[in-house]
PDB file of C-alpha atoms and ligand atoms in Angstrom:
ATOM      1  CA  UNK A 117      22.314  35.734   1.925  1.00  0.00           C
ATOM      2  CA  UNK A 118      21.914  37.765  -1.203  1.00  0.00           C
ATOM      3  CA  UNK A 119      18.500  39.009  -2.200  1.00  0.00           C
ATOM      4  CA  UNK A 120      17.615  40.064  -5.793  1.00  0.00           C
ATOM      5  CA  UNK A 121      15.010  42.802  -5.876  1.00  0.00           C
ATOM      6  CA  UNK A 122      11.324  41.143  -6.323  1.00  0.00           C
ATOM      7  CA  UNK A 123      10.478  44.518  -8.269  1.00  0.00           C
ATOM      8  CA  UNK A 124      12.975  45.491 -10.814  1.00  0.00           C
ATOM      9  CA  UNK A 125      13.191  43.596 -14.125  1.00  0.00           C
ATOM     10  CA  UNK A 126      15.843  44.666 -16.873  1.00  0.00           C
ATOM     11  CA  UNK A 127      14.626  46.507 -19.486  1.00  0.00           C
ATOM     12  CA  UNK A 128      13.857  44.254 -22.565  1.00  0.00           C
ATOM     13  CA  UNK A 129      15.249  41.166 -20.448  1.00  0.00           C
ATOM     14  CA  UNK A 130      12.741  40.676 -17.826  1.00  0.00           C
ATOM     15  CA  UNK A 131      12.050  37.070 -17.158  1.00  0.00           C
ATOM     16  CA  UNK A 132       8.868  35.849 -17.184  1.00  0.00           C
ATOM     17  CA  UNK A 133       7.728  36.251 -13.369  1.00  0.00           C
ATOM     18  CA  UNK A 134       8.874  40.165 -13.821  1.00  0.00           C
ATOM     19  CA  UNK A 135       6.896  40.909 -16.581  1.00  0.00           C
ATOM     20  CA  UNK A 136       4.090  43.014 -14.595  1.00  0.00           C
ATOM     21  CA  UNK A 137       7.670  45.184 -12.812  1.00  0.00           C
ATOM     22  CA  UNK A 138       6.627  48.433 -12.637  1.00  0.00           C
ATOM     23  CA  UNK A 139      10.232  49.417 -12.776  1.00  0.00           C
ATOM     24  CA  UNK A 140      13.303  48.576 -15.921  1.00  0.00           C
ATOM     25  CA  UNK A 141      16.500  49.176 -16.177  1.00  0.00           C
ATOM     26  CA  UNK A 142      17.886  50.898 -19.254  1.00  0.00           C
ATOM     27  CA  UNK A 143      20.886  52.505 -21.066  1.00  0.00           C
ATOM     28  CA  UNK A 144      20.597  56.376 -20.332  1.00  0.00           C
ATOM     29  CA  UNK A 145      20.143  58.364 -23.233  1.00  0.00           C
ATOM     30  CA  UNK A 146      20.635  62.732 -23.380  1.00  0.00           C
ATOM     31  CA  UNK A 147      16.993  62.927 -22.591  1.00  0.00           C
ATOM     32  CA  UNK A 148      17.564  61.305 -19.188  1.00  0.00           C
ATOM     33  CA  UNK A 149      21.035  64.338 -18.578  1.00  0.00           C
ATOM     34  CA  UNK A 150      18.555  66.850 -16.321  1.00  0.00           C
ATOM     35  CA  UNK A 151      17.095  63.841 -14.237  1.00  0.00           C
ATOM     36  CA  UNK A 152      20.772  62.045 -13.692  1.00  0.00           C
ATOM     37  CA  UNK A 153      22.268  65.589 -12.927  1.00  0.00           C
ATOM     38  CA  UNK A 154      19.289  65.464 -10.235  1.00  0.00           C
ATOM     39  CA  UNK A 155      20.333  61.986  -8.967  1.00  0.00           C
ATOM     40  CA  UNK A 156      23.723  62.985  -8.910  1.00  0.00           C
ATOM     41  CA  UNK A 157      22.909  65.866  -6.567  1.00  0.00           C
ATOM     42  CA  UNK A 158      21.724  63.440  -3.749  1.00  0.00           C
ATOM     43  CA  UNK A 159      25.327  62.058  -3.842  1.00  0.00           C
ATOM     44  CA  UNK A 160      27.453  63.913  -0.914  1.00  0.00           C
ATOM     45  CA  UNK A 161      30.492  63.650  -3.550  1.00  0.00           C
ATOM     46  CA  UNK A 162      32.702  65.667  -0.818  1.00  0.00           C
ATOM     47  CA  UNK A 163      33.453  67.113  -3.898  1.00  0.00           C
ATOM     48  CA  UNK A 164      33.962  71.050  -4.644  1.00  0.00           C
ATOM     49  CA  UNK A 165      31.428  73.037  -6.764  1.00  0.00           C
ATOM     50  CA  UNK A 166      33.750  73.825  -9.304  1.00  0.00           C
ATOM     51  CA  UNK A 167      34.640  70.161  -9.852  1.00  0.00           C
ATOM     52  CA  UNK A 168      31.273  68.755 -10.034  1.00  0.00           C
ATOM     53  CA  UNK A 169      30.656  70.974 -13.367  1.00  0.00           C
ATOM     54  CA  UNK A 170      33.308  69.347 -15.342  1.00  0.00           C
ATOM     55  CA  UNK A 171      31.586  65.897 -14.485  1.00  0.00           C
ATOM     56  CA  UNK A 172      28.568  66.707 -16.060  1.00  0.00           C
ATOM     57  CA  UNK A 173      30.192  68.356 -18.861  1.00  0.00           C
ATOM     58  CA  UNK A 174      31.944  64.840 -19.317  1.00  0.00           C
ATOM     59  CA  UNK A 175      28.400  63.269 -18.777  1.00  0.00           C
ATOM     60  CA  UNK A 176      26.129  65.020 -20.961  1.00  0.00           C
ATOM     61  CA  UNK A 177      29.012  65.047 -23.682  1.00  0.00           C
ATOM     62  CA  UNK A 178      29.005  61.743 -23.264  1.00  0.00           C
ATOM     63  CA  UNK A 179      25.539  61.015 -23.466  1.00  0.00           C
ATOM     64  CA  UNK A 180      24.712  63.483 -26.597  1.00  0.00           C
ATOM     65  CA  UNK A 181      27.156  62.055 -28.795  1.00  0.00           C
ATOM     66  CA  UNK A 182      27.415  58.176 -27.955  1.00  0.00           C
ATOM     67  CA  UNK A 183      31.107  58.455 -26.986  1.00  0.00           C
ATOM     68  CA  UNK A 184      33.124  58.197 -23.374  1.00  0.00           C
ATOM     69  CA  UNK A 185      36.520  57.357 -24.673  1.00  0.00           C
ATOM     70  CA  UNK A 186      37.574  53.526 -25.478  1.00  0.00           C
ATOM     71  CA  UNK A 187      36.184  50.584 -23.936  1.00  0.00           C
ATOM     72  CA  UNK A 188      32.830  48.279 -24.495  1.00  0.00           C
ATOM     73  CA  UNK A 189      30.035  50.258 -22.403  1.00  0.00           C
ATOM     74  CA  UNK A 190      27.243  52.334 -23.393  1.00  0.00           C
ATOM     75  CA  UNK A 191      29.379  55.390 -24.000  1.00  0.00           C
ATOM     76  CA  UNK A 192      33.018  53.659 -24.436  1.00  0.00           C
ATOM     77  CA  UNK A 193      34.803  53.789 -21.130  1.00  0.00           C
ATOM     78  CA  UNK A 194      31.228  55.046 -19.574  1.00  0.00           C
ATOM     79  CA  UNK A 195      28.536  53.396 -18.614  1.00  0.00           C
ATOM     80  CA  UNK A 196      25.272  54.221 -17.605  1.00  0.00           C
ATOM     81  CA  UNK A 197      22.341  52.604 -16.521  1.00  0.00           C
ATOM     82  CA  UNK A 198      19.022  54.194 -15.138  1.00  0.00           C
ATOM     83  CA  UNK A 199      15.754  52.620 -13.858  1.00  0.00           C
ATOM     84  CA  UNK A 200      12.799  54.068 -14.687  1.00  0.00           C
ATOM     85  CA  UNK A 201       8.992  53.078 -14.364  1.00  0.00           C
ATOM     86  CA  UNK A 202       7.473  50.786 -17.572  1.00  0.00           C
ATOM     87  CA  UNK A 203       5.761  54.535 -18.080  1.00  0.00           C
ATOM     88  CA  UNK A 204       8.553  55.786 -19.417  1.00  0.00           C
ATOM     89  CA  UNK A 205       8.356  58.749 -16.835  1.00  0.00           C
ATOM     90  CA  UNK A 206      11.954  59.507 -16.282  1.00  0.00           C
ATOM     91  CA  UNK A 207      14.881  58.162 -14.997  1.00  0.00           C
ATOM     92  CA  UNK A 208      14.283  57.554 -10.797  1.00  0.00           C
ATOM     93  CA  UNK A 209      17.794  55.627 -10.047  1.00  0.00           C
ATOM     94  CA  UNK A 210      21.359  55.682 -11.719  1.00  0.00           C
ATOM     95  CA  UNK A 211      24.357  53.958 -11.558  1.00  0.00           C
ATOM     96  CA  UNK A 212      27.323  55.198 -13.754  1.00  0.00           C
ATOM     97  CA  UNK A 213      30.362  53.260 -13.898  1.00  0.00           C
ATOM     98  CA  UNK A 214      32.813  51.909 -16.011  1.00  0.00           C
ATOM     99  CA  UNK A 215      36.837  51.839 -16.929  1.00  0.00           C
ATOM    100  CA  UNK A 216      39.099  52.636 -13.585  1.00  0.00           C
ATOM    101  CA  UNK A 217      40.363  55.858 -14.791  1.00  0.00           C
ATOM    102  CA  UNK A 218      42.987  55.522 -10.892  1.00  0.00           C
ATOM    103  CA  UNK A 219      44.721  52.714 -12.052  1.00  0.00           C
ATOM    104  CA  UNK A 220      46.195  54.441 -15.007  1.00  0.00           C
ATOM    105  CA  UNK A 221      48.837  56.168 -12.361  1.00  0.00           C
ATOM    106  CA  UNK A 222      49.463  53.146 -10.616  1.00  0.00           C
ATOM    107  CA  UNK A 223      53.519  52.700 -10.300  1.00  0.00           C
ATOM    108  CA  UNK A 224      53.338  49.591 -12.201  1.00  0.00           C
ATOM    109  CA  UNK A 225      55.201  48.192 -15.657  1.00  0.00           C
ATOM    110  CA  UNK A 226      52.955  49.780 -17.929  1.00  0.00           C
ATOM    111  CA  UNK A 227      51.867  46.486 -19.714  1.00  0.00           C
ATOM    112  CA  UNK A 228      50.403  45.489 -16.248  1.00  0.00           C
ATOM    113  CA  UNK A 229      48.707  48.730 -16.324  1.00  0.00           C
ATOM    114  CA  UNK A 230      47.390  48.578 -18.947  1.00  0.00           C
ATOM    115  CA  UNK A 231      45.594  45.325 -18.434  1.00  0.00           C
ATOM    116  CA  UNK A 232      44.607  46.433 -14.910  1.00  0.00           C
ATOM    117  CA  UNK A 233      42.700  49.015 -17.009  1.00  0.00           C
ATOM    118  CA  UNK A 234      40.626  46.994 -18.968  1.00  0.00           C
ATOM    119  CA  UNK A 235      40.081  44.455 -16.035  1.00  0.00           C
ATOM    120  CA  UNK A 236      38.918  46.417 -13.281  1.00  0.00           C
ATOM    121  CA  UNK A 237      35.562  48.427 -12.983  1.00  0.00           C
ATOM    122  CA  UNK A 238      34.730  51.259 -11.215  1.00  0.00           C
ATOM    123  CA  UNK A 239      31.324  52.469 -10.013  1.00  0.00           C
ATOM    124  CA  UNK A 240      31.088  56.295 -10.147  1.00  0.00           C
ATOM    125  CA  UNK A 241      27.379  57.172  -8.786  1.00  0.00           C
ATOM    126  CA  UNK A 242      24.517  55.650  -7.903  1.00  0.00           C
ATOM    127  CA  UNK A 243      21.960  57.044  -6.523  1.00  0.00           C
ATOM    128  CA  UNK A 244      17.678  56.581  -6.540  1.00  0.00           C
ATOM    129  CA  UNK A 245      15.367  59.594  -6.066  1.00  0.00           C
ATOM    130  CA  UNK A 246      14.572  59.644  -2.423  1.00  0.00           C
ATOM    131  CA  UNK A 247      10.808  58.683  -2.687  1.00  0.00           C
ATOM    132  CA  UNK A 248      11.852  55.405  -4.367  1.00  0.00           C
ATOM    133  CA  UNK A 249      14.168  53.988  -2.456  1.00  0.00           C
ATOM    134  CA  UNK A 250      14.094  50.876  -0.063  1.00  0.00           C
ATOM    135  CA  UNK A 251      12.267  48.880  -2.905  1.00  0.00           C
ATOM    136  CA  UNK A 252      15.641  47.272  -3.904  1.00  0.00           C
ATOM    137  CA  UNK A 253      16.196  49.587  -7.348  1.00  0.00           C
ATOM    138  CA  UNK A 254      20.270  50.442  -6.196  1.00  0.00           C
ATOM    139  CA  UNK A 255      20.597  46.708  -5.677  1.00  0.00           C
ATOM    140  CA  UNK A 256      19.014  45.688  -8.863  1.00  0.00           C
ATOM    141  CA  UNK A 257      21.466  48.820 -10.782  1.00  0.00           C
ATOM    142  CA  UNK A 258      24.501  47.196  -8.969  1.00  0.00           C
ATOM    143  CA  UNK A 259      23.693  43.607  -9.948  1.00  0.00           C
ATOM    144  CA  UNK A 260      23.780  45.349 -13.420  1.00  0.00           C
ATOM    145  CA  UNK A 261      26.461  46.632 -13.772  1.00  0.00           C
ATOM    146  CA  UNK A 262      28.183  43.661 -12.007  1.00  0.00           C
ATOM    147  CA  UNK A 263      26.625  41.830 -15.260  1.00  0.00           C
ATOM    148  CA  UNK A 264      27.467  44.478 -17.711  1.00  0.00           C
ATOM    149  CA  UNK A 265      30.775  44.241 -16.390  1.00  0.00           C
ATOM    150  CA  UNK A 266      31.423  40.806 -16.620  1.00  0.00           C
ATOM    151  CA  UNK A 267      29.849  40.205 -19.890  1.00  0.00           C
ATOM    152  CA  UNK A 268      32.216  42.955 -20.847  1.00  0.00           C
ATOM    153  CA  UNK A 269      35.943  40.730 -19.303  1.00  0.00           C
ATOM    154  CA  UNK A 270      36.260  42.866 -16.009  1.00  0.00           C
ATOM    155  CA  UNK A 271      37.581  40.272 -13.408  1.00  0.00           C
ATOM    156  CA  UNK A 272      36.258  42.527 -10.532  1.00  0.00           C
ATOM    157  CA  UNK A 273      34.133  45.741  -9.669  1.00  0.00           C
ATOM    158  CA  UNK A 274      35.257  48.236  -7.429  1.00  0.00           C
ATOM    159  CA  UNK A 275      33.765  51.643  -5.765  1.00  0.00           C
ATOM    160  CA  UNK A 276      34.847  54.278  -2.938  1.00  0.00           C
ATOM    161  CA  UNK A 277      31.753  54.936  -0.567  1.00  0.00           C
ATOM    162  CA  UNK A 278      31.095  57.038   2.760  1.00  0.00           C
ATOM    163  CA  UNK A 279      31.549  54.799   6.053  1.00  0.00           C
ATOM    164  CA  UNK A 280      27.646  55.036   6.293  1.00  0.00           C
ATOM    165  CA  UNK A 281      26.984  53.103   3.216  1.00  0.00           C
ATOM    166  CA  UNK A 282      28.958  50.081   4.508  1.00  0.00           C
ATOM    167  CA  UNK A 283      26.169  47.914   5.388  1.00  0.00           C
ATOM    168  CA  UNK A 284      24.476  48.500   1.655  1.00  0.00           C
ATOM    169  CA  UNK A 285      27.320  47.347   0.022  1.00  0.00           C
ATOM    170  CA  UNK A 286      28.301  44.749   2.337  1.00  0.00           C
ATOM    171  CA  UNK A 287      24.861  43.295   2.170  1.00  0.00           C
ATOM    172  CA  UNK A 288      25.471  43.889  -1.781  1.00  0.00           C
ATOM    173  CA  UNK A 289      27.785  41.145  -1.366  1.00  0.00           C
ATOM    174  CA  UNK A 290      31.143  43.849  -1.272  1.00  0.00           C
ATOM    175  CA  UNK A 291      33.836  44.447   0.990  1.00  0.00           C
ATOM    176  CA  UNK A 292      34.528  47.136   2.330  1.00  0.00           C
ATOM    177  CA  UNK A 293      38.010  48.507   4.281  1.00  0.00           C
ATOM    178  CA  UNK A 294      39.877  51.609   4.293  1.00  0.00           C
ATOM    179  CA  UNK A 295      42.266  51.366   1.553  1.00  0.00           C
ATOM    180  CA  UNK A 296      42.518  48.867  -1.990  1.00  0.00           C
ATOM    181  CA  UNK A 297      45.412  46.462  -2.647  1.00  0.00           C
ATOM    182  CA  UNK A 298      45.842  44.745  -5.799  1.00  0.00           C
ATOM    183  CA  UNK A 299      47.614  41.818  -5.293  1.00  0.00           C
ATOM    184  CA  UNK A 300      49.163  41.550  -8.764  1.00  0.00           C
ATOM    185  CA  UNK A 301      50.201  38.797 -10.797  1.00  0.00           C
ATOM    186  CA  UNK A 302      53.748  37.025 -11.965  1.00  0.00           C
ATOM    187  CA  UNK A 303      55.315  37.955  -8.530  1.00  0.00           C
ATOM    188  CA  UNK A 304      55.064  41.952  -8.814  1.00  0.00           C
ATOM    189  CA  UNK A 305      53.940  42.109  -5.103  1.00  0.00           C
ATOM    190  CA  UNK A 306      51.195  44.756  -4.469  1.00  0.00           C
ATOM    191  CA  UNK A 307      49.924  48.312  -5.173  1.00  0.00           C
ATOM    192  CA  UNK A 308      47.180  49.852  -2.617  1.00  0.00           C
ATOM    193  CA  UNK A 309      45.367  52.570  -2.993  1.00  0.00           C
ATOM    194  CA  UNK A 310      44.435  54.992  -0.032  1.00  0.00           C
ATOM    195  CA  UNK A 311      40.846  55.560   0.560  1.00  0.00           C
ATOM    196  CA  UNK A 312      41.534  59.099   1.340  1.00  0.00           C
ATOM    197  CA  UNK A 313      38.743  59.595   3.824  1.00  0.00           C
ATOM    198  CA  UNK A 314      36.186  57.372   1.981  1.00  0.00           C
ATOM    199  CA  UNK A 315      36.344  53.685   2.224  1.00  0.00           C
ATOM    200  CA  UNK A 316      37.091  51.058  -0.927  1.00  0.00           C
ATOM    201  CA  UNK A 317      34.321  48.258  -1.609  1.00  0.00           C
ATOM    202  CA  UNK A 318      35.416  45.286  -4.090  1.00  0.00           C
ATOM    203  CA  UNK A 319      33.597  42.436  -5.260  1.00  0.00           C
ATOM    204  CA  UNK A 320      34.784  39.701  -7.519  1.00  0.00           C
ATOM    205  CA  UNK A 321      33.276  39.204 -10.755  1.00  0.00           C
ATOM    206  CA  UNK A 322      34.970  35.839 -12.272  1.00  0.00           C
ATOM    207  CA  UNK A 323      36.876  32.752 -10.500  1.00  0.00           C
ATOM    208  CA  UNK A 324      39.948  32.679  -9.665  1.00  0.00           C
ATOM    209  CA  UNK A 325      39.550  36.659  -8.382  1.00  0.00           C
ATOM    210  CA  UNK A 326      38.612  36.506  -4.825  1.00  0.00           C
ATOM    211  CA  UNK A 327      39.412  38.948  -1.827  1.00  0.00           C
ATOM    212  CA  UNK A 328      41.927  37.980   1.090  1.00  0.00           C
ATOM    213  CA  UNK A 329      41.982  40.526   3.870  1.00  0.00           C
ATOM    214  CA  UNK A 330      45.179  42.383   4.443  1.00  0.00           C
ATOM    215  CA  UNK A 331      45.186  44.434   7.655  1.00  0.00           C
ATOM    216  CA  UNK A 332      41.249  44.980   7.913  1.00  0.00           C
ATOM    217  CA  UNK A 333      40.916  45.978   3.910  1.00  0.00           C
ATOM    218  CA  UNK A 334      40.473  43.822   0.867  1.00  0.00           C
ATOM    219  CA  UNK A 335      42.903  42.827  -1.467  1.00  0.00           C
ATOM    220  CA  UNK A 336      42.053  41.532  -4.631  1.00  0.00           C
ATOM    221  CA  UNK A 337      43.945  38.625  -5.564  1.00  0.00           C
ATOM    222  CA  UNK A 338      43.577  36.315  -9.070  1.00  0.00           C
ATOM    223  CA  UNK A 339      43.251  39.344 -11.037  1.00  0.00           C
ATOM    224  CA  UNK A 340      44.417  39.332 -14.845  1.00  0.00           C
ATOM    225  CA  UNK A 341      44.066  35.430 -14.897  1.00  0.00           C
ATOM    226  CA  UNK A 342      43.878  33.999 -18.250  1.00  0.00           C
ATOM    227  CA  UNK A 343      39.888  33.488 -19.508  1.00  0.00           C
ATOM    228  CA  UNK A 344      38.060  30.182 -20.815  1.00  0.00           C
ATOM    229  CA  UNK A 345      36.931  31.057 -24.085  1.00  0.00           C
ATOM    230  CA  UNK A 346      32.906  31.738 -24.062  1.00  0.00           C
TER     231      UNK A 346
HETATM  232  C1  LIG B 451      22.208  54.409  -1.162  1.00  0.00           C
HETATM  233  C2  LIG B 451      20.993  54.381  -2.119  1.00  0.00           C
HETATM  234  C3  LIG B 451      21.525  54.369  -3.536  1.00  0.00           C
HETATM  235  C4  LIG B 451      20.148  53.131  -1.855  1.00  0.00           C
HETATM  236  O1  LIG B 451      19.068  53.114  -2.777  1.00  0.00           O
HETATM  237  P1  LIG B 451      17.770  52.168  -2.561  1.00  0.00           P
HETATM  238  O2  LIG B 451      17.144  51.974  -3.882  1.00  0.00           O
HETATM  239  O3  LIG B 451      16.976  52.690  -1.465  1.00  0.00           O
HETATM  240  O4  LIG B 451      18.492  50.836  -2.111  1.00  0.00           O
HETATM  241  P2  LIG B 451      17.784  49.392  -2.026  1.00  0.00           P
HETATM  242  O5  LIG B 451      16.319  49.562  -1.942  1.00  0.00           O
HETATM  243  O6  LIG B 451      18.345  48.535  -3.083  1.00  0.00           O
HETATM  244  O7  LIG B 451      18.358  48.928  -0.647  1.00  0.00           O
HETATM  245  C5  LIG B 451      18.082  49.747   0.490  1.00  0.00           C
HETATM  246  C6  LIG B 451      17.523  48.900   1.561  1.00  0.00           C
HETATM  247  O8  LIG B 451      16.302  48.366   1.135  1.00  0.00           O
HETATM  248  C7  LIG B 451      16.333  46.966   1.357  1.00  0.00           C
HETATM  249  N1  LIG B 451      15.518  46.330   0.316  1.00  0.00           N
HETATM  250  C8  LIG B 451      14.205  46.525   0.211  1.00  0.00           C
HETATM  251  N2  LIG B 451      13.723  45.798  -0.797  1.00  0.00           N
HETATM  252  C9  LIG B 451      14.736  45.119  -1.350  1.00  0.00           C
HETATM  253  C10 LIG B 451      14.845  44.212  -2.418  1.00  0.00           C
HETATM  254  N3  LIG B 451      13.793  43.814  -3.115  1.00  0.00           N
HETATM  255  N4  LIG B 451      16.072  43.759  -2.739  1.00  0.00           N
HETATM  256  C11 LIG B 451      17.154  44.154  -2.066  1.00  0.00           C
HETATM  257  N5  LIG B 451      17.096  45.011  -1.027  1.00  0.00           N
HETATM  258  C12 LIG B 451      15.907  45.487  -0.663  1.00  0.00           C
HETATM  259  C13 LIG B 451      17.774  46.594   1.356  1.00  0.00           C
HETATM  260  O9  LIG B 451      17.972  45.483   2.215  1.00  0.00           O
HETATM  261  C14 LIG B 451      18.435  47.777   1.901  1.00  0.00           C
HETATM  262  O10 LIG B 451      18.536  47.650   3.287  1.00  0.00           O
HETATM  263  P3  LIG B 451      19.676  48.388   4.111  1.00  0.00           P
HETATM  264  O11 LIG B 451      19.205  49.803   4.254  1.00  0.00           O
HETATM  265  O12 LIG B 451      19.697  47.652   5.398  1.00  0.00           O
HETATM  266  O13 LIG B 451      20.950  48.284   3.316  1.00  0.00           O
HETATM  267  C15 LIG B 451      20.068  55.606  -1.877  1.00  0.00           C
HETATM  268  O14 LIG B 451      19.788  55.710  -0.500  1.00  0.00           O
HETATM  269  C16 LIG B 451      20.660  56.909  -2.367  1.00  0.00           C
HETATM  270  O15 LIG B 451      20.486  57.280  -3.529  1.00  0.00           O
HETATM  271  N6  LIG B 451      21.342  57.648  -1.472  1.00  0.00           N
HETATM  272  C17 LIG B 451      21.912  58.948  -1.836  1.00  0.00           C
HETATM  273  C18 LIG B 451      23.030  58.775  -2.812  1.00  0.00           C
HETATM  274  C19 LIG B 451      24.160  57.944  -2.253  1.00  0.00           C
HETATM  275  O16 LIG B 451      24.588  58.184  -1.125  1.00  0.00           O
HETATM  276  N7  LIG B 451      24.644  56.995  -3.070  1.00  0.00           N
HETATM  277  C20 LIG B 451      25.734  56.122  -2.722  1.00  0.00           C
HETATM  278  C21 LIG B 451      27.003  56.785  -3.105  1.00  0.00           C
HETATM  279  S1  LIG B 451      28.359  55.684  -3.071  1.00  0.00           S
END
């Protein structure tokens, strides 16, 4: 069974029986860069030092002047969303997410590509500040950007985690295997993806996408179906 956090509202959307929530979620702005470089650091990223910088070069760019790149996020391809008390006291949870950047090398005709790109999200980070977690904040940021996302046309959300993690996500309502297939459309067979020592978590946003297990991993199949008009 899925549970929605009984603490978090969003932002300027809370619902009525949220109202008193001591916690919202929010578009990040450059004020919030030193706190989401903080959240960041809790992330084992299994990433090297020298990487890391470029990533929050990309991020505070990002953040100071409004633009990611292309797409229909906060910051173009980037999105961000942070949860912070109704104080206004600083950010205390992030999730950043957005366009797929992997499946622009996918060996695929290029058209399919392409639309694989603007169908598929990807969650980067998320991460709460240690002394606010277990209160349901990362669940509330990943029902988020599951919105954001498919407000936004993305048929299905997708995110690499550590093997530890698999019960969060799983009870997130994502599954969770060792590699990624994309079983594509118009008979072009399938494309996986290696974990590469993390494992792959997918959840559908919008009928017909669904998962179908395909030697212990998900595969996403239904993607790039054609939309009913809103
Ligand atoms: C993983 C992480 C983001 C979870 O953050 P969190 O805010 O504590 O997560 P939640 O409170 O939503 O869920 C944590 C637990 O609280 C429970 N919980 C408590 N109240 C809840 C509520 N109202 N709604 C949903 N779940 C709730 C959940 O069931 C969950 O249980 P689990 O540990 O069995 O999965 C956090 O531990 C973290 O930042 N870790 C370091 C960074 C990291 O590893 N990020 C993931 C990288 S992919």
């Amino acid at each position: 069974m899925q549970r929605h956090p009984a603490h978090v509202g969003s932002g300027t959307d809370l619902p009525p029986h949220l109202t008193s929530s001591p916690v919202q979620l929010r578009a990040a702005t450059l004020a919030d860069f030193e706190a989401i470089t903080d959240l960041i650091g809790h992330i084992d990223l299994k990433r090297r030092t020298d990487d890391i910088g470029p990533i929050f070069e990309l991020i505070r760019t990002a953040l100071a002047t409004g633009q990611g790149g292309t797409g229909p996020f906060t910051h173009g391809s980037l999105h961000f969303v942070v949860a912070e008390h109704a104080d206004h006291s600083g950010a205390i949870g992030l999730v950043r997410c957005g366009v797929a950047s992997w499946t622009a090398s996918l060996a695929v005709p290029s058209p399919i590509r392409n639309r694989l790109y603007s169908r598929i999200g990807n969650i980067q980070e998320l991460a709460v500040a240690p002394e606010h977690r277990g209160r349901g904040i990362a669940h509330a940021l990943l029902h988020r950007a599951e919105a954001d996302h498919r407000a936004a046309g993305y048929d299905a959300i997708v995110l690499r985690h550590q093997r530890e993690q698999t019960s969060f996500y799983t009870q997130a309502g994502y599954t969770s295997g060792s590699r990624l297939t994309l079983l594509l459309p118009g008979g072009l067979g399938r494309v996986s993806v290696p974990g590469a020592g993390w494992r792959w978590a997918v959840k559908p946003l919008v009928p017909p996408v669904s998962v179908v297990d395909i030697h212990g991993s998900p595969a996403l199949t239904g993607l790039l179906s054609p939309r009913d008009p809103a």
